PDB file of C-alpha atoms in Angstrom:
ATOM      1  CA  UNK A   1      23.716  -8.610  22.667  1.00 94.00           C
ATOM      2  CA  UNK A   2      24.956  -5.888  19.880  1.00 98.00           C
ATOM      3  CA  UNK A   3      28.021  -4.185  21.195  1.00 98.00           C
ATOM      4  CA  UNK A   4      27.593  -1.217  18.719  1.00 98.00           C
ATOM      5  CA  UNK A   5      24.900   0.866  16.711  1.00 98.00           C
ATOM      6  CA  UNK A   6      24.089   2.249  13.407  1.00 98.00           C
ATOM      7  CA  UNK A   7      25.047   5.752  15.825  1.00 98.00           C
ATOM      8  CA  UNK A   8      28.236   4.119  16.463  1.00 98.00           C
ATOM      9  CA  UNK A   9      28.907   3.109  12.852  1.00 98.00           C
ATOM     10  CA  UNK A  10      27.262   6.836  11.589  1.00 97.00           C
ATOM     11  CA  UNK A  11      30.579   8.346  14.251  1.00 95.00           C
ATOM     12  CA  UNK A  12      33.216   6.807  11.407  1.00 96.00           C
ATOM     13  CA  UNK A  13      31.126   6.375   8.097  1.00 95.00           C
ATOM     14  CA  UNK A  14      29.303   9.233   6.443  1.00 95.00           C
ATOM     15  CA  UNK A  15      25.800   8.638   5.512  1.00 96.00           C
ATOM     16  CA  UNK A  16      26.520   8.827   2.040  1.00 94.00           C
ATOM     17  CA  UNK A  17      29.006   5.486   2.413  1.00 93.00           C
ATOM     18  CA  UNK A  18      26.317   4.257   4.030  1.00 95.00           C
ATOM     19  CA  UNK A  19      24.253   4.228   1.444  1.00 94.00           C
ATOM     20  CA  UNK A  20      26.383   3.092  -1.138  1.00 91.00           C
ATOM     21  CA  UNK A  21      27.275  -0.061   1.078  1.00 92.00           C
ATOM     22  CA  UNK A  22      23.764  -1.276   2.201  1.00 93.00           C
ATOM     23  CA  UNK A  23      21.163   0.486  -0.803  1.00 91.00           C
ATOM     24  CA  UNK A  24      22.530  -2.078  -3.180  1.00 82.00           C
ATOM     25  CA  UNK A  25      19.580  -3.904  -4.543  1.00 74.00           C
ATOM     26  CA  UNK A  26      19.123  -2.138  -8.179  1.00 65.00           C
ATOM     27  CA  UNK A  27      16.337  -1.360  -9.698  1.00 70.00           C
ATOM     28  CA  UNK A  28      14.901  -0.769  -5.953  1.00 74.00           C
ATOM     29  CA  UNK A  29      17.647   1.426  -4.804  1.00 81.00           C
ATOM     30  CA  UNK A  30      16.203   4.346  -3.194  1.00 90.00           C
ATOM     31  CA  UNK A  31      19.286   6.340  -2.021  1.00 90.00           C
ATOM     32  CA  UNK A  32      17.951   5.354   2.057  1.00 94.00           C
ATOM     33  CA  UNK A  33      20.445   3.275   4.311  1.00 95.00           C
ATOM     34  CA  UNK A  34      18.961  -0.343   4.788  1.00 95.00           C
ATOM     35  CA  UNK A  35      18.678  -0.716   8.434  1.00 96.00           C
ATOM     36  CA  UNK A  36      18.541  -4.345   8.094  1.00 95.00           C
ATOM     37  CA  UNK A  37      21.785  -4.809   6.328  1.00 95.00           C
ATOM     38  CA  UNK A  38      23.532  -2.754   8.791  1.00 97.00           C
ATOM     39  CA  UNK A  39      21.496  -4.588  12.118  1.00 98.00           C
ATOM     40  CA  UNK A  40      22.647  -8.097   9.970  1.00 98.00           C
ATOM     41  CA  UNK A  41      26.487  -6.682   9.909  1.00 98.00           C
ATOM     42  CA  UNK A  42      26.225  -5.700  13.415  1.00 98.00           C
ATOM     43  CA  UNK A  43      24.802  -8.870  14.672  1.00 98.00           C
ATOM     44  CA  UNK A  44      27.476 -10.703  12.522  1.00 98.00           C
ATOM     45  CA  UNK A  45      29.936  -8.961  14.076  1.00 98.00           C
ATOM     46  CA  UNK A  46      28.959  -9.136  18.134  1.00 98.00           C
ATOM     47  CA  UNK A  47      28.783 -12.580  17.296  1.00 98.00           C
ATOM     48  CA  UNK A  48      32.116 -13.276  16.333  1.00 98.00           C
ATOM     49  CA  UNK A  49      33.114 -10.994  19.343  1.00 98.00           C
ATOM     50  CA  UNK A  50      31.441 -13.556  21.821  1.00 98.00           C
ATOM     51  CA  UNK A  51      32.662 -16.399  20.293  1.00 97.00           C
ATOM     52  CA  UNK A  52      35.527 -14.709  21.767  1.00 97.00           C
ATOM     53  CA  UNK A  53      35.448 -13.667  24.757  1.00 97.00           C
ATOM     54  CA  UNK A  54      32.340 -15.849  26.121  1.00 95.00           C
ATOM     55  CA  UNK A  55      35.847 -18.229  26.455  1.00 90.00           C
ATOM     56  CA  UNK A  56      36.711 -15.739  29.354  1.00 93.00           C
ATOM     57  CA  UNK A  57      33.192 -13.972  30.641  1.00 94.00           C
ATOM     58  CA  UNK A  58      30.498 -14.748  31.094  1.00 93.00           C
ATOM     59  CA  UNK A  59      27.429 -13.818  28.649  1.00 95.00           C
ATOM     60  CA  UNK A  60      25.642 -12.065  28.259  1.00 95.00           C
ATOM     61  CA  UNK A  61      27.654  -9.340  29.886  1.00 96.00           C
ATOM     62  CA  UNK A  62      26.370  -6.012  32.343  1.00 95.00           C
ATOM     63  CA  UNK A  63      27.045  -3.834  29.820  1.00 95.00           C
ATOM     64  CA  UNK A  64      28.438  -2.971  27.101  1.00 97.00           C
ATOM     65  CA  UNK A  65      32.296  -2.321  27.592  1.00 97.00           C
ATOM     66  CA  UNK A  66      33.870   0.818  25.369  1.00 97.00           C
ATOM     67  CA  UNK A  67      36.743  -1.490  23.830  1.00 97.00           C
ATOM     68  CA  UNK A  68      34.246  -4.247  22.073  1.00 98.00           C
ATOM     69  CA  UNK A  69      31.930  -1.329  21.047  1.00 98.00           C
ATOM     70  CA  UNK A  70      34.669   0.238  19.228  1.00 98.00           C
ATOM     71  CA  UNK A  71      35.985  -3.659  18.152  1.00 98.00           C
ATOM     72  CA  UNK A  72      32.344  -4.251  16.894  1.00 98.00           C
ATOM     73  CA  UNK A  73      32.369  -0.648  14.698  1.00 98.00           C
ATOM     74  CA  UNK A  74      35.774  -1.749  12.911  1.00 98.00           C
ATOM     75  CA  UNK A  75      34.569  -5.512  12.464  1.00 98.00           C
ATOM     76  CA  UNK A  76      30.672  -4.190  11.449  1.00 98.00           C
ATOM     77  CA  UNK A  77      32.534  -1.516   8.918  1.00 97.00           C
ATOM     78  CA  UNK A  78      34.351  -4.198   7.165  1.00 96.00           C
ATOM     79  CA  UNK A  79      31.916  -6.120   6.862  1.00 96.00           C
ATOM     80  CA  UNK A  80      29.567  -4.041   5.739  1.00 95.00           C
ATOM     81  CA  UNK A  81      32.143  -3.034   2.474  1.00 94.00           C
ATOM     82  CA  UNK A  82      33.100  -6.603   2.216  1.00 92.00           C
ATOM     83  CA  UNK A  83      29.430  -7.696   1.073  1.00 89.00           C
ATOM     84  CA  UNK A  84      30.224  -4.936  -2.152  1.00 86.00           C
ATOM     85  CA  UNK A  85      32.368  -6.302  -4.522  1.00 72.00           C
ATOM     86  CA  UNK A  86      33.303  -3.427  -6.086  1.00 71.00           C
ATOM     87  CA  UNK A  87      33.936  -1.722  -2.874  1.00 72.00           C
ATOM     88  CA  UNK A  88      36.939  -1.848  -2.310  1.00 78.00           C
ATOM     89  CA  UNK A  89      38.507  -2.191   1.169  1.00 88.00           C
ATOM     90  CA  UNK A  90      41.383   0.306   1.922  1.00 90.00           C
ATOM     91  CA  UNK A  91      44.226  -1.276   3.349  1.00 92.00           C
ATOM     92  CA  UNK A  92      43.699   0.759   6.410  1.00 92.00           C
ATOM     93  CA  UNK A  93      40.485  -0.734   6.747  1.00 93.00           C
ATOM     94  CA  UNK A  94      42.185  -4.416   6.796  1.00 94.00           C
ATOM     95  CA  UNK A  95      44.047  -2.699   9.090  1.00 96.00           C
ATOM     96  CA  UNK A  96      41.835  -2.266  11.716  1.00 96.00           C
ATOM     97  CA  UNK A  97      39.733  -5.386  11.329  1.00 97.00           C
ATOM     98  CA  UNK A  98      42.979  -7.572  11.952  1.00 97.00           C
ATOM     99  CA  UNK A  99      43.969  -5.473  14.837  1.00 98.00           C
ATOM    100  CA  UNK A 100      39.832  -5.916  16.603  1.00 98.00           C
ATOM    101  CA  UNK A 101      40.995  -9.869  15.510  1.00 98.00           C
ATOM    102  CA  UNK A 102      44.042  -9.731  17.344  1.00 98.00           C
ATOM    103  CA  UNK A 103      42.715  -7.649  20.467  1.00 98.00           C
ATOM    104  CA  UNK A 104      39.629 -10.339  20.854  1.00 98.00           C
ATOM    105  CA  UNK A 105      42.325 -13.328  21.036  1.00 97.00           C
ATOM    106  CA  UNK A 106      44.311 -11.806  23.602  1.00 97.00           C
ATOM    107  CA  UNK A 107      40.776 -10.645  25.475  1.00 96.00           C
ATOM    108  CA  UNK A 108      40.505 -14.805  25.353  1.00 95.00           C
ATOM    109  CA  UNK A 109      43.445 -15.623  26.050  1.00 95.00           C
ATOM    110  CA  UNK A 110      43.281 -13.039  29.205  1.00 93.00           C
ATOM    111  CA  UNK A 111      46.035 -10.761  28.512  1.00 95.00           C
ATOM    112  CA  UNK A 112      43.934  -8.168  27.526  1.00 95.00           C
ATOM    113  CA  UNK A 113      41.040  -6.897  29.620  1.00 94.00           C
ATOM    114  CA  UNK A 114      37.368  -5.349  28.529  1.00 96.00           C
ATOM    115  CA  UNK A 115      37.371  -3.631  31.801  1.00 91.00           C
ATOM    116  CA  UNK A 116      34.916  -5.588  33.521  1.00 86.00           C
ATOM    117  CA  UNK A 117      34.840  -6.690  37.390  1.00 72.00           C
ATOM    118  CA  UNK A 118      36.153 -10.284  38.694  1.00 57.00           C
ATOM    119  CA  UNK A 119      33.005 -11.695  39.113  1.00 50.00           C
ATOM    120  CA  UNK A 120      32.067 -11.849  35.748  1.00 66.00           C
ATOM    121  CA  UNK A 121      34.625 -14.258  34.575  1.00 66.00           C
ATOM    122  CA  UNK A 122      33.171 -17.858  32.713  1.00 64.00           C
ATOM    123  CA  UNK A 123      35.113 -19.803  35.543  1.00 56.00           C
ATOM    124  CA  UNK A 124      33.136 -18.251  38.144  1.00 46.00           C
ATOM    125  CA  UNK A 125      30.016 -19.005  36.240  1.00 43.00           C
ATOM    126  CA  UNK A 126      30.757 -22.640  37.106  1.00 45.00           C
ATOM    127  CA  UNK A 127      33.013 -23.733  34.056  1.00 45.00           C
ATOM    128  CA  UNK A 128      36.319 -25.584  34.490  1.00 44.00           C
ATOM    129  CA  UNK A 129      39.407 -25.658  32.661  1.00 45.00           C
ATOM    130  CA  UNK A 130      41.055 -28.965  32.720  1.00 44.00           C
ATOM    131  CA  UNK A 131      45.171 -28.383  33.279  1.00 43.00           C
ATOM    132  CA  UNK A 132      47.711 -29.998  31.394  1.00 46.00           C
ATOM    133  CA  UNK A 133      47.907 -33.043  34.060  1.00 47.00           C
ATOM    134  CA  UNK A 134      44.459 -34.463  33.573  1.00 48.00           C
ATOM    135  CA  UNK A 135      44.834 -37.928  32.020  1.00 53.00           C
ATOM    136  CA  UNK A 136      43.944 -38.770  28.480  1.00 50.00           C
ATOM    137  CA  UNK A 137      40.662 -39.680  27.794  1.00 49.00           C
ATOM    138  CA  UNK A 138      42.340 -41.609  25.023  1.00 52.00           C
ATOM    139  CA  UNK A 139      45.584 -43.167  23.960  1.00 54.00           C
ATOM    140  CA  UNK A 140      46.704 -45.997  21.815  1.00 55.00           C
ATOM    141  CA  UNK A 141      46.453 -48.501  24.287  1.00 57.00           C
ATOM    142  CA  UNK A 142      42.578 -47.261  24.460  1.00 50.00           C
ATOM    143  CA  UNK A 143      41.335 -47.384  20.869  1.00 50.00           C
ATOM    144  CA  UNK A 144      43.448 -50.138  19.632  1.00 55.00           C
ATOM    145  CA  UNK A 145      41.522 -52.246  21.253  1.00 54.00           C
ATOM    146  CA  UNK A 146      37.973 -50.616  19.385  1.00 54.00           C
TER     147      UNK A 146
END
């Protein structure tokens, strides 16, 4: 599941930028934004944002909540400048792809929510978390005698 669009990304980038970060590919430039490039970024980027919080819900989810579409527009945006070299990436920018970084490991970690019911936590999608008093699979004892 993407968690944002090209509308999304169009909301904080002008078309222009656009172009300059995706129509790349000299001597077939053609002054158009490459759709592909920007799907690829987006993809790259909703991704990374389940790797995240599928820990915590599960995927995919209902719908898409407003806090990871705005989380995948910072994370798509930076990417999207990082594949130009000469580009180069305001410090703001950084800015805001540490903080959607930040925000999707406490989403994980659960002190931050996405806004969704309950029932669509992992756990109650029938995984476990083991506790700190399950037994160790291994100790020295164990694979000293390998």
């Amino acid at each position: 599941m993407n968690y944002c669009t090209l509308e999304d990304i169009r909301g904080h980038v002008p078309d222009a930028r656009l172009v300059e970060v995706t129509d790349d590919l000299t001597p077939n430039a053609d002054g158009e934004i490459k759709l592909d490039i920007v799907g690829k970024a987006i993809e790259e980027s909703s991704t990374l944002i389940d790797a995240y919080i599928g820990k915590r819900y599960r995927l995919p989810l209902p719908s898409v909540p407003s806090v990871l579409r705005s989380v995948c527009v910072d994370l798509s945006i930076y990417n999207l400048y990082e594949r130009i070299t000469e580009m180069n990436i305001s410090e703001g920018m950084k800015l805001r792809y540490n903080n959607a970084i930040a925000l999707l490991k406490r989403i994980a970690d659960g002190e931050a929510s996405i806004g969704l019911e309950d029932g669509n936590k992992a756990e109650e999608a029938g995984f476990k978390v083991m506790g700190t008093n399950a037994p160790s699979m291994f100790t020295l004892e164990s694979m000293s005698s390998l």
